[in-house]
mmCIF file of C-alpha atoms and ligand atoms in Angstrom:
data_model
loop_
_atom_site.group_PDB
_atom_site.id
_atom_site.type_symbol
_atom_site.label_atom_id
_atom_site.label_comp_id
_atom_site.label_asym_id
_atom_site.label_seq_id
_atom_site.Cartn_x
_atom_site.Cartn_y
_atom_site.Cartn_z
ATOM 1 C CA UNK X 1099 61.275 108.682 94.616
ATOM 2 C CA UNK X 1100 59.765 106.030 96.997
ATOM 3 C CA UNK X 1101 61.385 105.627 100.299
ATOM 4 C CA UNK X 1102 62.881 102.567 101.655
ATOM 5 C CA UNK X 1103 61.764 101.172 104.605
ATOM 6 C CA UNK X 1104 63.828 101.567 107.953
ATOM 7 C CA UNK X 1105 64.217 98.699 110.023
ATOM 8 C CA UNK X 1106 66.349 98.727 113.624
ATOM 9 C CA UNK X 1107 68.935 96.446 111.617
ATOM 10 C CA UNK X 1108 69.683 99.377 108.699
ATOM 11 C CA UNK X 1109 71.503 102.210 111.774
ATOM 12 C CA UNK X 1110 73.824 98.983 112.979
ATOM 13 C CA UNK X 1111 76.565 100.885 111.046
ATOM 14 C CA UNK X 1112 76.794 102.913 114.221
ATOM 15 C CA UNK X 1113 78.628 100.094 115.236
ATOM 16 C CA UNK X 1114 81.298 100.185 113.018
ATOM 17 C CA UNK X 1115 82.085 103.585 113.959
ATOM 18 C CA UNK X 1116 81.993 102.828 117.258
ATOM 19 C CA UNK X 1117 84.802 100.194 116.911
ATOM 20 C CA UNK X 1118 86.963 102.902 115.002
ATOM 21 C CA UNK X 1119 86.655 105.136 117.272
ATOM 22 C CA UNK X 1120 87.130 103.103 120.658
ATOM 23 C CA UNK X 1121 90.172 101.612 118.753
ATOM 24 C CA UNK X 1122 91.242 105.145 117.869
ATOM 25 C CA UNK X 1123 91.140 105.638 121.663
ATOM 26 C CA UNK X 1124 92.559 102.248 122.858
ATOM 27 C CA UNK X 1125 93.517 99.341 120.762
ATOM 28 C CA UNK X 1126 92.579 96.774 123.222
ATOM 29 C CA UNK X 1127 88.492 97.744 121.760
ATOM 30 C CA UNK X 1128 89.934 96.147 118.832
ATOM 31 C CA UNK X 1129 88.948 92.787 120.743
ATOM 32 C CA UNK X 1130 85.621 93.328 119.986
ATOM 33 C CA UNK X 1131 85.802 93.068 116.059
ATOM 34 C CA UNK X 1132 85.958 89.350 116.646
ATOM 35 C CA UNK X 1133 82.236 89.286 116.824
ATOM 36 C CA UNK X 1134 82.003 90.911 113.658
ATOM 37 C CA UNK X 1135 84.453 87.833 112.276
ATOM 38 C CA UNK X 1136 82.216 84.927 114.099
ATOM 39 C CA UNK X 1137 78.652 85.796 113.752
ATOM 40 C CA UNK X 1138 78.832 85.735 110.105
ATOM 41 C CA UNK X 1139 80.242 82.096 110.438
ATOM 42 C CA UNK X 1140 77.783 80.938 113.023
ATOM 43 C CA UNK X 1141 75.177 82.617 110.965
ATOM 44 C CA UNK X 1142 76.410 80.205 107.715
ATOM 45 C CA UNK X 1143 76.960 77.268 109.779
ATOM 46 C CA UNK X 1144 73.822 77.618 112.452
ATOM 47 C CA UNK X 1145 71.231 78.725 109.242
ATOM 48 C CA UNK X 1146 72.987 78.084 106.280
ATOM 49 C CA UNK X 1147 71.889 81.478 104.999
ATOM 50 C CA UNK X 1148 73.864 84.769 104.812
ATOM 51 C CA UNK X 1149 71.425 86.689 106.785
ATOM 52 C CA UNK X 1150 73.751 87.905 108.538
ATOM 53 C CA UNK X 1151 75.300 89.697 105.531
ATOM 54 C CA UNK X 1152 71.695 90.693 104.081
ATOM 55 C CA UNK X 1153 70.657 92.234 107.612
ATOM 56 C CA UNK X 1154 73.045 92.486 110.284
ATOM 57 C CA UNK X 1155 76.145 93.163 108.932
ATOM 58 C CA UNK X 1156 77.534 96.700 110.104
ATOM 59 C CA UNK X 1157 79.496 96.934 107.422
ATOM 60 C CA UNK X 1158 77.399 95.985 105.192
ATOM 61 C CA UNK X 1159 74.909 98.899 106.557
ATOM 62 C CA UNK X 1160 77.797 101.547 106.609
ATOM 63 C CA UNK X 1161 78.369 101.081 103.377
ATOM 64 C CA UNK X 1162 74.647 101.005 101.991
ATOM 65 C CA UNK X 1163 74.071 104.176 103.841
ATOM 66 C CA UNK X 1164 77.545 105.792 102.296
ATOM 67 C CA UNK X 1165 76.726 104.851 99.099
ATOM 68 C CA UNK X 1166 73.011 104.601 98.727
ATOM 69 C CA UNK X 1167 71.767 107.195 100.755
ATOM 70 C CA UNK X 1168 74.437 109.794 101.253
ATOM 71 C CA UNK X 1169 75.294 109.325 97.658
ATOM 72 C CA UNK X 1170 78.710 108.859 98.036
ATOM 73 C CA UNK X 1171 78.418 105.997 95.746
ATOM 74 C CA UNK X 1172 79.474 106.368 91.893
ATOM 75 C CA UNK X 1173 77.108 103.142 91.503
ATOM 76 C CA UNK X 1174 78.753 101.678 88.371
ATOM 77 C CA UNK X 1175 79.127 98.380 87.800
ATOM 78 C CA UNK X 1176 82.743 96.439 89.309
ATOM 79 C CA UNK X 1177 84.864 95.039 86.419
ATOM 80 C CA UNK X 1178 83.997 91.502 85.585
ATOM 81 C CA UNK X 1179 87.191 90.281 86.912
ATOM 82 C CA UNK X 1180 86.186 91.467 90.676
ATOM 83 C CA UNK X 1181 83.224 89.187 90.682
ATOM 84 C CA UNK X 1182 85.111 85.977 89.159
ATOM 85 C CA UNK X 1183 86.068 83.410 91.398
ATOM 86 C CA UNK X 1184 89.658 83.517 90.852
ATOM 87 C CA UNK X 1185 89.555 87.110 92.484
ATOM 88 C CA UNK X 1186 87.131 86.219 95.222
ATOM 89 C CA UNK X 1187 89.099 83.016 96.120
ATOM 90 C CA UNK X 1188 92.476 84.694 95.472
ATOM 91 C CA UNK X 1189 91.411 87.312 97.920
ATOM 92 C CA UNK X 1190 89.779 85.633 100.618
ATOM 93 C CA UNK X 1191 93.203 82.888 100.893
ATOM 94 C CA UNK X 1192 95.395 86.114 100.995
ATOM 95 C CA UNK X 1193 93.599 87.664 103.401
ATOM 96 C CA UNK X 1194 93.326 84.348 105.472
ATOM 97 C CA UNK X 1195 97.614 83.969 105.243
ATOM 98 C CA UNK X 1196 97.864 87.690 106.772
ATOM 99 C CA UNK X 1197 95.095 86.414 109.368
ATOM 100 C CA UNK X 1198 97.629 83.651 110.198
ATOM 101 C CA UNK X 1199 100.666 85.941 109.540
ATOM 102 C CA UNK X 1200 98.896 87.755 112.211
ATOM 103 C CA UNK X 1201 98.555 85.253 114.803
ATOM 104 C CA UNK X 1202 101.960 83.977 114.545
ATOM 105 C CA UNK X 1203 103.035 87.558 115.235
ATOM 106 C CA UNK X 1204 101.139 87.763 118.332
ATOM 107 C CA UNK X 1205 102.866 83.962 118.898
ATOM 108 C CA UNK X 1206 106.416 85.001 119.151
ATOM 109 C CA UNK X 1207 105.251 87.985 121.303
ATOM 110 C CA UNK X 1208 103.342 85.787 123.715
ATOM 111 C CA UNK X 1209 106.924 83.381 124.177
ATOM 112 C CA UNK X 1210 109.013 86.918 124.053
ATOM 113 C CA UNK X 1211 110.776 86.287 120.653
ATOM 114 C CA UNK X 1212 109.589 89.375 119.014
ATOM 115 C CA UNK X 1213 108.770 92.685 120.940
ATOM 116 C CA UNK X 1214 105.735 94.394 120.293
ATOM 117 C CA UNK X 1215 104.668 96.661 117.788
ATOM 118 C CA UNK X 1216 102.734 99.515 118.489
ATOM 119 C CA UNK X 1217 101.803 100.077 115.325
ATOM 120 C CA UNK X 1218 98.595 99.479 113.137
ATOM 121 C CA UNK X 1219 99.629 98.457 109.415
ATOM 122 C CA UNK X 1220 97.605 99.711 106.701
ATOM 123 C CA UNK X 1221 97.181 97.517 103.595
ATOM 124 C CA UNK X 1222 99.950 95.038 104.937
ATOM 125 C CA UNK X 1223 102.485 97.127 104.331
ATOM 126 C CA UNK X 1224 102.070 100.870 106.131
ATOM 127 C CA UNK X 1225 103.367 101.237 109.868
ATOM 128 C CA UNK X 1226 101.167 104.135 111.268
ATOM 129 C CA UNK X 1227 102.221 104.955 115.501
ATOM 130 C CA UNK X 1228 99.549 104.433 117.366
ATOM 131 C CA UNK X 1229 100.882 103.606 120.185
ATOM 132 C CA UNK X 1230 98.829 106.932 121.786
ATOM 133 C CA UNK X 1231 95.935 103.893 121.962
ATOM 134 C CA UNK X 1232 97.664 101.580 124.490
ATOM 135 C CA UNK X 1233 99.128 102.554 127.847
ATOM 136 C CA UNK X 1234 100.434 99.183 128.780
ATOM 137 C CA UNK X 1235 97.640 98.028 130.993
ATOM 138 C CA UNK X 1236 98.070 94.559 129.339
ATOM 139 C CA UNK X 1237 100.171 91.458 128.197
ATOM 140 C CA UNK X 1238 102.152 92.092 125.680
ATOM 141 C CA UNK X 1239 100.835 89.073 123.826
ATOM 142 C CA UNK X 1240 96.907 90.486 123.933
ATOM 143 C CA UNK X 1241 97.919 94.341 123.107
ATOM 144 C CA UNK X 1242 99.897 92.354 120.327
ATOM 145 C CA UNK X 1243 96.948 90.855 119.153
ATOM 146 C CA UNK X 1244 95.099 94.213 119.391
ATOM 147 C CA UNK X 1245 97.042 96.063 117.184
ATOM 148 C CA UNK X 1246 97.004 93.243 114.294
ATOM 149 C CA UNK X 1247 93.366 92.949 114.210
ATOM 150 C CA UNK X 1248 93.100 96.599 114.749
ATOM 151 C CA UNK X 1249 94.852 96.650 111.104
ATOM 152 C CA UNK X 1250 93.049 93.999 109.447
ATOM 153 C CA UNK X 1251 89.431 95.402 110.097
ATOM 154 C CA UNK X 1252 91.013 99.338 109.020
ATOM 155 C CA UNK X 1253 92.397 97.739 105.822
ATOM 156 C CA UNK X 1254 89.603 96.396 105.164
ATOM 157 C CA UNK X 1255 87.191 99.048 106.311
ATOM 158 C CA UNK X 1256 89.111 101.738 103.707
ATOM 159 C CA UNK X 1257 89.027 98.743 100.723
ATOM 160 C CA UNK X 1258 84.918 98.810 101.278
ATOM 161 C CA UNK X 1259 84.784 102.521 101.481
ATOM 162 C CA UNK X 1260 86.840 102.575 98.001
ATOM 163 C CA UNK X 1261 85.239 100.569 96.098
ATOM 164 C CA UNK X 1262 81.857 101.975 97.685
ATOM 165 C CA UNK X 1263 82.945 105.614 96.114
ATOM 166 C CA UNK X 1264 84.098 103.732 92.804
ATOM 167 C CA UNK X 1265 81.485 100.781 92.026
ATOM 168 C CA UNK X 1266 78.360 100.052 93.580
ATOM 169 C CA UNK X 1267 77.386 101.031 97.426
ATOM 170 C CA UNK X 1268 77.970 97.073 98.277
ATOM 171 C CA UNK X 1269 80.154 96.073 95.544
ATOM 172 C CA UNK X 1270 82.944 95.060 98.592
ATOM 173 C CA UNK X 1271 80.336 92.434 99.631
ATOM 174 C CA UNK X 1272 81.274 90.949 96.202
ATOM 175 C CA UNK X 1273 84.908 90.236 97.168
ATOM 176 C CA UNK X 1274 85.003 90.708 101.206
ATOM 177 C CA UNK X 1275 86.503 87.089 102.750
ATOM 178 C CA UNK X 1276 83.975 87.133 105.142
ATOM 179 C CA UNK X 1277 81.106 86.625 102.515
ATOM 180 C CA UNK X 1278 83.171 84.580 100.347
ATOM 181 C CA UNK X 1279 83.420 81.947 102.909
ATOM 182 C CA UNK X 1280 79.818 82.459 104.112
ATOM 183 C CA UNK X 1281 78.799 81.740 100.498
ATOM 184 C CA UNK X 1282 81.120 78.420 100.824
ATOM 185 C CA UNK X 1283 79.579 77.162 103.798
ATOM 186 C CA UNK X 1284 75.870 77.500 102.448
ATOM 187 C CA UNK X 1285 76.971 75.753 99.136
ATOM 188 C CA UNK X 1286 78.524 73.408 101.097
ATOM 189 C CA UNK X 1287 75.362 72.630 103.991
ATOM 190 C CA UNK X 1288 73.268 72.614 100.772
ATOM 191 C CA UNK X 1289 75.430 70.221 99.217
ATOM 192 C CA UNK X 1290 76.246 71.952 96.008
HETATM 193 S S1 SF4 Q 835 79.958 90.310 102.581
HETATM 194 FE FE1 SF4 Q 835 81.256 91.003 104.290
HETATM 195 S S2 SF4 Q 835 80.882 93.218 104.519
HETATM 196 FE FE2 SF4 Q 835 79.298 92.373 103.186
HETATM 197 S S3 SF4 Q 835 77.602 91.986 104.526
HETATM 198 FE FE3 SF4 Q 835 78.764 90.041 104.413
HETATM 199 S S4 SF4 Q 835 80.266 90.095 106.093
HETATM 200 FE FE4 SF4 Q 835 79.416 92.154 105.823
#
């Protein structure tokens, strides 16, 4: 079977275990998954292409090398109802509402009307300690934020790694919010 081409761009999923792991070690590395959330934007907005999901994207490259060339991938085909818009849409403005749900939660901690919550929460809805990640070397208000982004990129993370082992390798790309807005703002700067 022919080999595909390496670039530099193809090992940036050493990132994204990077991130895990510093976060694993303290949650205030979970700071650093905002670039992850911008440059796709700025990408959109500055080009009006999704290179940055074609090239750059760690996880786009964990999950290629998962699925594609560990194997890990079962490779069928996602139900049509993944790839319709209602799903894509439906996802990406839930995901956006726990983004905000998020923020307000590091809100009231920042005016000292909730206490924080060492915790990361898996899938919205599981409280896993991990409070062995922060030592109190911070605001409240910033560890705060920490832990809720912390959960939002793991939630994620294990939703691309399923549907990796169950569909194709990049078959999250299809539904991920990230690349759902992306694909808005190029529609949009092309005027479609
Ligand atoms: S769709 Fe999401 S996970 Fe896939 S490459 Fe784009 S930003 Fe990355």
């Amino acid at each position: 079977m022919k080999q595909q081409k390496q670039h530099w761009y193809n090992y940036l999923w050493i990132w994204s275990v990077i991130y895990f792991a510093m976060g694993f070690f303290h949650i205030l590395f979970a700071w650093l998954g905002l670039i992850s959330f911008f440059l796709p934007l700025a990408f959109a907005i500055g080009k009006g292409s999704k290179g940055f999901c074609n090239r750059y994207c760690d996880r786009g490259q964990l999950l290629r090398m998962l699925g594609s060339q560990k194997g890990f991938s079962r490779k069928k085909d996602m139900p049509e109802w993944m790839k319709g818009k209602f799903f894509r849409y439906g996802f990406m403005l839930f995901f956006l509402a726990m983004f905000g749900n998020m923020l307000f939660g590091t809100y009231q901690v920042f005016h000292g009307v909730a206490n924080l919550r060492e915790v990361v929460t898996l899938f919205w809805t599981f409280d896993v300690p991990w409070q062995f990640a922060y030592g109190g070397a911070t605001e409240p208000w910033v560890a705060q934020f920490a832990f809720g982004f912390y959960s939002l990129m793991l939630t994620s993370a294990i939703l691309g790694i399923l549907t990796m082992l169950f569909y194709k390798p990049r078959s999250w790309c299809v539904y991920c919010p990230m690349g759902t807005m992306t694909q808005l703002i190029c529609k949009a700067k092309a005027g479609r």
